[in-house]
């Protein structure tokens, strides 16, 4: 049986609950837990002991509580004439009767576990209401920190060229260089139309002879080719002046002959010779030749050179090797003149 304090609290609850229960047409009782598993509850007023065969349903709040023997329960009758424990009673409790709602969960319906209407399971979400009017804009928040620097963009188009700056002051006049050697005397003639030139930097060595006799040097059999230069005349009637400067040595005292050829013509156009007084002594030989162009297609002029006897001739060098590092003064210069 309940203690006096619990009875007083129960009487207070009962008065509140019974007033609500009468409006619902239901009875309210106070029960004491006498046994667990299965639960056995003794009613405090007007009813015999509820044992294993009777239905004592646990409300949602009671099911969340760990019951022990001796706990006081507030019970109300259900629409199915069962008893539903709606609250665990304490000495200072003041629990009012609440309406009962029908089960909404299939497991509750199967076990008749009614729940209080005020704390039942959450119903399904209703349809979304229409969007309310936009609220007024809030105050601007503080400025965020500076972000990381982005990647460098592509290079823009080049700007227009600025105006030319003012001319700087004239520099100090340099020291005059040494006077160069006197060049070959140019041929007399008309106006210069064009000039071409070659100055080979390599050396060539060979012992093919050009006999120092009264025969025209031959392109296919005499001397070695040391220089070549082509020109395309602008007018077949123009004059071509070919100037040859050749530098080299022979392995022994001998005569050195150089001959000028054009295209594949076998006979030389011109030839000149000089005497080398000793072995491997440097010697320079130069000459010029004038000829009417005759055509307006490319003409290839060639220079071949060789000793009189079977000695070794080295062009742009001495003793079969180059000297002066490629700046030895050998060249062909062709000038086209008007008649």
C-alpha atoms as one frame of an Amber mdcrd trajectory, in Angstrom:
protein
   0.000   0.000   0.000   1.116   3.565  -0.646   2.544   5.712   2.151   0.537
   8.586   3.667   2.641  11.146   1.779   2.075   9.352  -1.485  -1.646   9.033
  -0.705  -1.917  12.755  -0.085  -0.155  13.441  -3.375  -2.340  10.847  -5.023
  -5.487  12.393  -3.614  -4.381  15.779  -4.971  -3.629  14.263  -8.387  -6.828
  12.300  -8.355  -8.894  15.401  -7.699  -7.282  17.188 -10.628  -7.257  14.122
 -12.839 -10.759  12.953 -11.994 -12.114  16.370 -12.870 -10.509  16.012 -16.300
 -11.484  12.342 -16.486 -15.163  13.094 -15.877 -15.045  15.413 -18.851 -13.612
  12.472 -20.813 -15.896   9.854 -19.156 -12.877   7.906 -17.800 -11.767   6.648
 -14.386  -8.456   7.564 -12.657  -6.703   5.264 -10.155  -3.448   5.132  -8.189
  -1.424   1.929  -8.480   1.678   0.497  -6.815   4.148  -1.710  -8.715   4.342
  -5.050  -6.881   6.212  -7.183  -9.411   8.155  -6.758 -12.676   8.425  -9.018
 -15.733   5.522  -9.358 -16.058   4.441  -6.175 -14.277   1.926  -6.569 -11.452
   0.181  -3.449 -10.151  -2.048  -3.141  -7.040  -4.802  -0.504  -7.270  -5.111
   1.713  -4.215  -8.893   2.199  -4.338 -11.921   0.050  -5.135 -10.239  -2.612
  -7.316  -8.653  -5.960  -6.689  -5.003  -6.626  -7.414  -4.142  -6.441 -11.155
  -2.105  -9.501 -11.961  -0.609 -11.173 -14.998  -3.895 -11.701 -16.831  -4.959
  -8.073 -16.701  -3.840  -5.344 -19.106  -1.709  -2.606 -17.608  -0.453  -0.399
 -20.446   2.565   1.837 -20.043   2.329   5.390 -21.413   5.204   6.968 -23.336
   6.620   8.797 -20.301   6.423   5.663 -18.098   8.084   3.468 -20.713  11.075
   5.869 -20.710  11.415   5.353 -16.904  13.187   2.430 -15.260  10.473   1.013
 -12.955  11.208  -0.669  -9.626   8.924  -2.490  -7.197   7.155   0.026  -4.987
   6.845   2.760  -7.624   3.474   4.580  -7.530   1.721   4.955 -10.855  -1.134
   7.177 -11.949  -3.503   5.078 -14.087  -6.492   6.001 -16.263  -8.865   3.729
 -18.108  -8.605   3.539 -21.881 -11.357   3.370 -24.497 -10.741  -0.423 -24.545
 -11.351  -0.656 -20.717  -7.675  -1.249 -20.049  -5.543   0.640 -17.555  -2.845
   3.022 -18.882  -0.011   4.152 -16.574   0.491   7.796 -17.547   3.012   8.869
 -14.865   5.318   7.654 -12.101   4.181   9.421  -8.873   6.467  11.202  -6.389
   5.613  12.787  -3.006   5.441  16.274  -4.482   3.952  15.302  -7.835   1.017
  17.173  -9.302   0.235  15.310 -12.543  -3.013  16.095 -14.336  -5.009  13.670
 -16.451  -4.325  14.089 -20.184  -6.343  12.986 -23.157  -5.493   9.660 -24.742
  -4.719   9.369 -28.389  -5.213   6.331 -30.556  -2.039   4.412 -31.531  -0.178
   5.739 -34.591   2.645   3.191 -34.740   1.813  -0.373 -35.830   3.802  -1.834
 -32.914   1.807   0.316 -30.434  -1.504  -0.779 -31.990  -0.553  -4.452 -31.662
   0.254  -4.124 -27.953  -2.442  -1.500 -27.152   0.261   0.839 -25.923  -1.617
   4.128 -26.003   0.334   7.334 -25.644  -0.542  10.692 -24.187  -1.965  13.019
 -26.800   0.380  15.836 -25.729   3.568  13.754 -26.164   2.718  11.227 -28.837
   4.844  10.337 -31.817   5.502  13.127 -34.286   3.037  13.107 -37.129   3.999
  13.236 -40.801   5.329  16.554 -42.004   2.593  18.673 -43.518   2.955  20.307
 -46.925   5.310  23.257 -47.172   3.546  26.571 -46.764   3.944  29.389 -49.236
   7.111  31.410 -48.996   6.814  34.378 -46.713   7.758  37.884 -47.711  11.474
  38.565 -47.774  12.812  40.074 -44.580  14.727  43.282 -44.577  18.452  43.023
 -45.330  20.688  42.591 -42.322  23.587  44.870 -41.616  26.704  44.345 -43.708
  29.103  41.955 -42.009  32.761  42.797 -41.427  35.083  42.568 -44.395  36.691
  39.143 -44.711  40.421  38.625 -44.820  42.309  39.113 -48.079  42.260  35.960
 -50.210  45.343  34.403 -51.756  46.725  36.069 -54.858  45.268  34.648 -58.059
  47.325  33.253 -60.926  49.122  35.751 -63.167  47.008  36.732 -66.138  48.160
  36.502 -69.725  50.505  39.190 -70.985  48.679  42.116 -72.476  49.276  43.409
 -75.977  52.462  45.413 -76.594  51.879  49.098 -76.184  52.617  51.593 -78.897
  56.249  52.593 -79.409  57.194  55.712 -77.566  58.669  58.732 -79.276  62.376
  58.682 -80.137  64.522  60.254 -77.478  66.770  63.199 -78.142  70.084  62.492
 -79.876  72.928  62.148 -77.405  76.113  64.212 -77.662  78.718  63.200 -80.234
  81.365  60.914 -78.785  85.081  61.611 -78.824  86.721  60.842 -82.179  88.706
  57.613 -82.016  92.344  57.244 -82.940  92.863  56.805 -86.690  93.673  53.208
 -87.667  96.726  52.229 -89.635  96.494  52.666 -93.400  95.651  49.361 -95.112
  97.522  47.969 -98.100  96.799  49.469-101.490  94.107  47.468-103.285  94.212
  46.185-106.810  93.687  48.977-109.314  90.091  48.874-110.509  89.350  48.575
-114.171  88.135  51.602-116.002  84.626  51.439-117.339  81.113  52.613-116.786
  78.832  52.667-113.798  79.081  49.883-111.166  75.962  47.701-111.281  76.887
  45.124-108.604  79.890  43.613-106.799  80.305  40.118-105.291  83.214  38.786
-103.235  84.492  35.661-101.494  87.369  35.265 -99.015  87.906  31.583 -98.059
  89.116  30.827 -94.536  90.238  27.208 -95.052  93.435  25.806 -96.557  93.953
  23.322 -99.424  97.132  21.386-100.249  98.119  19.409-103.361 100.934  18.658
-105.802  99.087  18.669-109.173 101.176  20.867-111.453 100.415  23.694-113.851
 103.389  23.652-116.234 105.198  26.955-116.701 105.183  26.692-120.533 103.439
  28.116-123.582 100.200  26.134-123.212  96.784  27.279-121.885  96.144  25.823
-118.412  93.436  23.128-118.471  90.619  22.919-115.875  90.315  19.118-115.671
  93.985  18.155-115.452  96.089  20.986-114.041  96.431  22.466-110.539  93.959
  22.220-107.611  90.783  24.288-107.215  91.225  26.817-104.374  88.385  29.354
-104.851  85.051  29.748-106.685  82.498  32.597-106.976  79.273  32.992-109.006
  77.549  36.111-110.369  74.324  36.635-112.375  74.776  39.576-114.765  71.878
  42.000-115.114  72.650  42.732-118.773  74.476  40.523-121.279  76.271  43.604
-122.681  77.781  44.597-119.313  81.432  44.141-118.452  82.611  41.774-115.681
  85.907  42.581-113.949  87.310  39.580-112.008  90.054  40.351-109.440  92.046
  37.472-107.913  94.333  37.653-104.857  95.978  34.359-103.814  98.304  33.607
-100.919 100.239  30.363-100.292 103.559  28.503-100.268 105.415  25.611-102.023
 107.455  22.922-100.271 110.539  23.738-102.370 111.842  26.561-104.560 109.541
  26.560-107.589 107.202  28.607-109.788 103.577  29.088-108.624 100.868  29.502
-111.290  97.195  30.491-110.788  94.567  30.275-113.590  90.976  31.615-113.904
  88.200  29.435-115.401  84.458  29.923-116.005  81.793  27.211-115.858  82.988
  23.938-117.408  85.121  25.563-120.100  88.389  23.623-120.282  90.696  26.511
-121.297  91.599  29.132-118.711  90.373  32.730-119.222  93.546  34.157-117.658
  96.682  32.997-115.784  99.594  34.492-113.821 102.752  33.107-112.206 105.358
  34.031-109.603 108.595  32.478-108.325 108.958  31.075-104.794 112.616  31.299
-103.818 112.667  28.623-101.107 110.733  25.796 -99.512 107.609  26.752 -97.500
 108.126  30.437 -98.057 104.963  32.550 -98.210 104.102  34.137-101.534 101.183
  36.299-102.768  99.949  36.335-106.353  97.272  38.664-107.767  95.800  39.486
-111.197  92.566  40.724-112.816  90.601  39.959-115.970  87.843  41.731-117.942
  85.176  39.900-119.947  81.822  40.759-121.553  79.059  39.042-119.545  77.360
  37.614-122.667  74.445  36.114-120.651  72.020  37.025-117.853  72.235  33.611
-116.170  74.602  32.625-113.351  78.306  32.375-114.220  80.637  30.417-111.903
  84.260  31.630-111.908  86.954  29.310-110.475  90.624  29.690-109.532  93.040
  26.744-109.729  96.712  26.884-108.653  99.753  24.594-108.646 103.558  24.349
-108.786 105.612  23.859-111.924 107.321  20.732-110.548 105.847  17.958-108.372
 106.164  19.859-105.113 103.360  20.414-102.569 101.442  23.685-102.841  99.524
  24.857 -99.700  96.798  27.468-100.257  96.240  29.845 -97.263  98.968  28.008
 -95.325 102.464  26.591 -95.104 103.882  23.070 -94.981 100.455  21.479 -95.468
  98.691  23.380 -92.656  96.685  26.586 -92.256  98.223  29.700 -90.723  96.814
  33.062 -89.626  93.665  31.362 -88.253  91.559  31.809 -91.412  92.305  35.471
 -92.148  94.945  34.932 -94.842  94.354  37.447 -97.646  93.036  35.315-100.536
  89.894  36.377-102.415  87.865  36.705-105.634  85.999  39.962-106.332  83.700
  40.353-109.376  82.325  43.765-110.386  79.650  44.243-113.043  79.979  47.525
-114.988  77.893  49.157-117.662  79.710  49.365-121.069
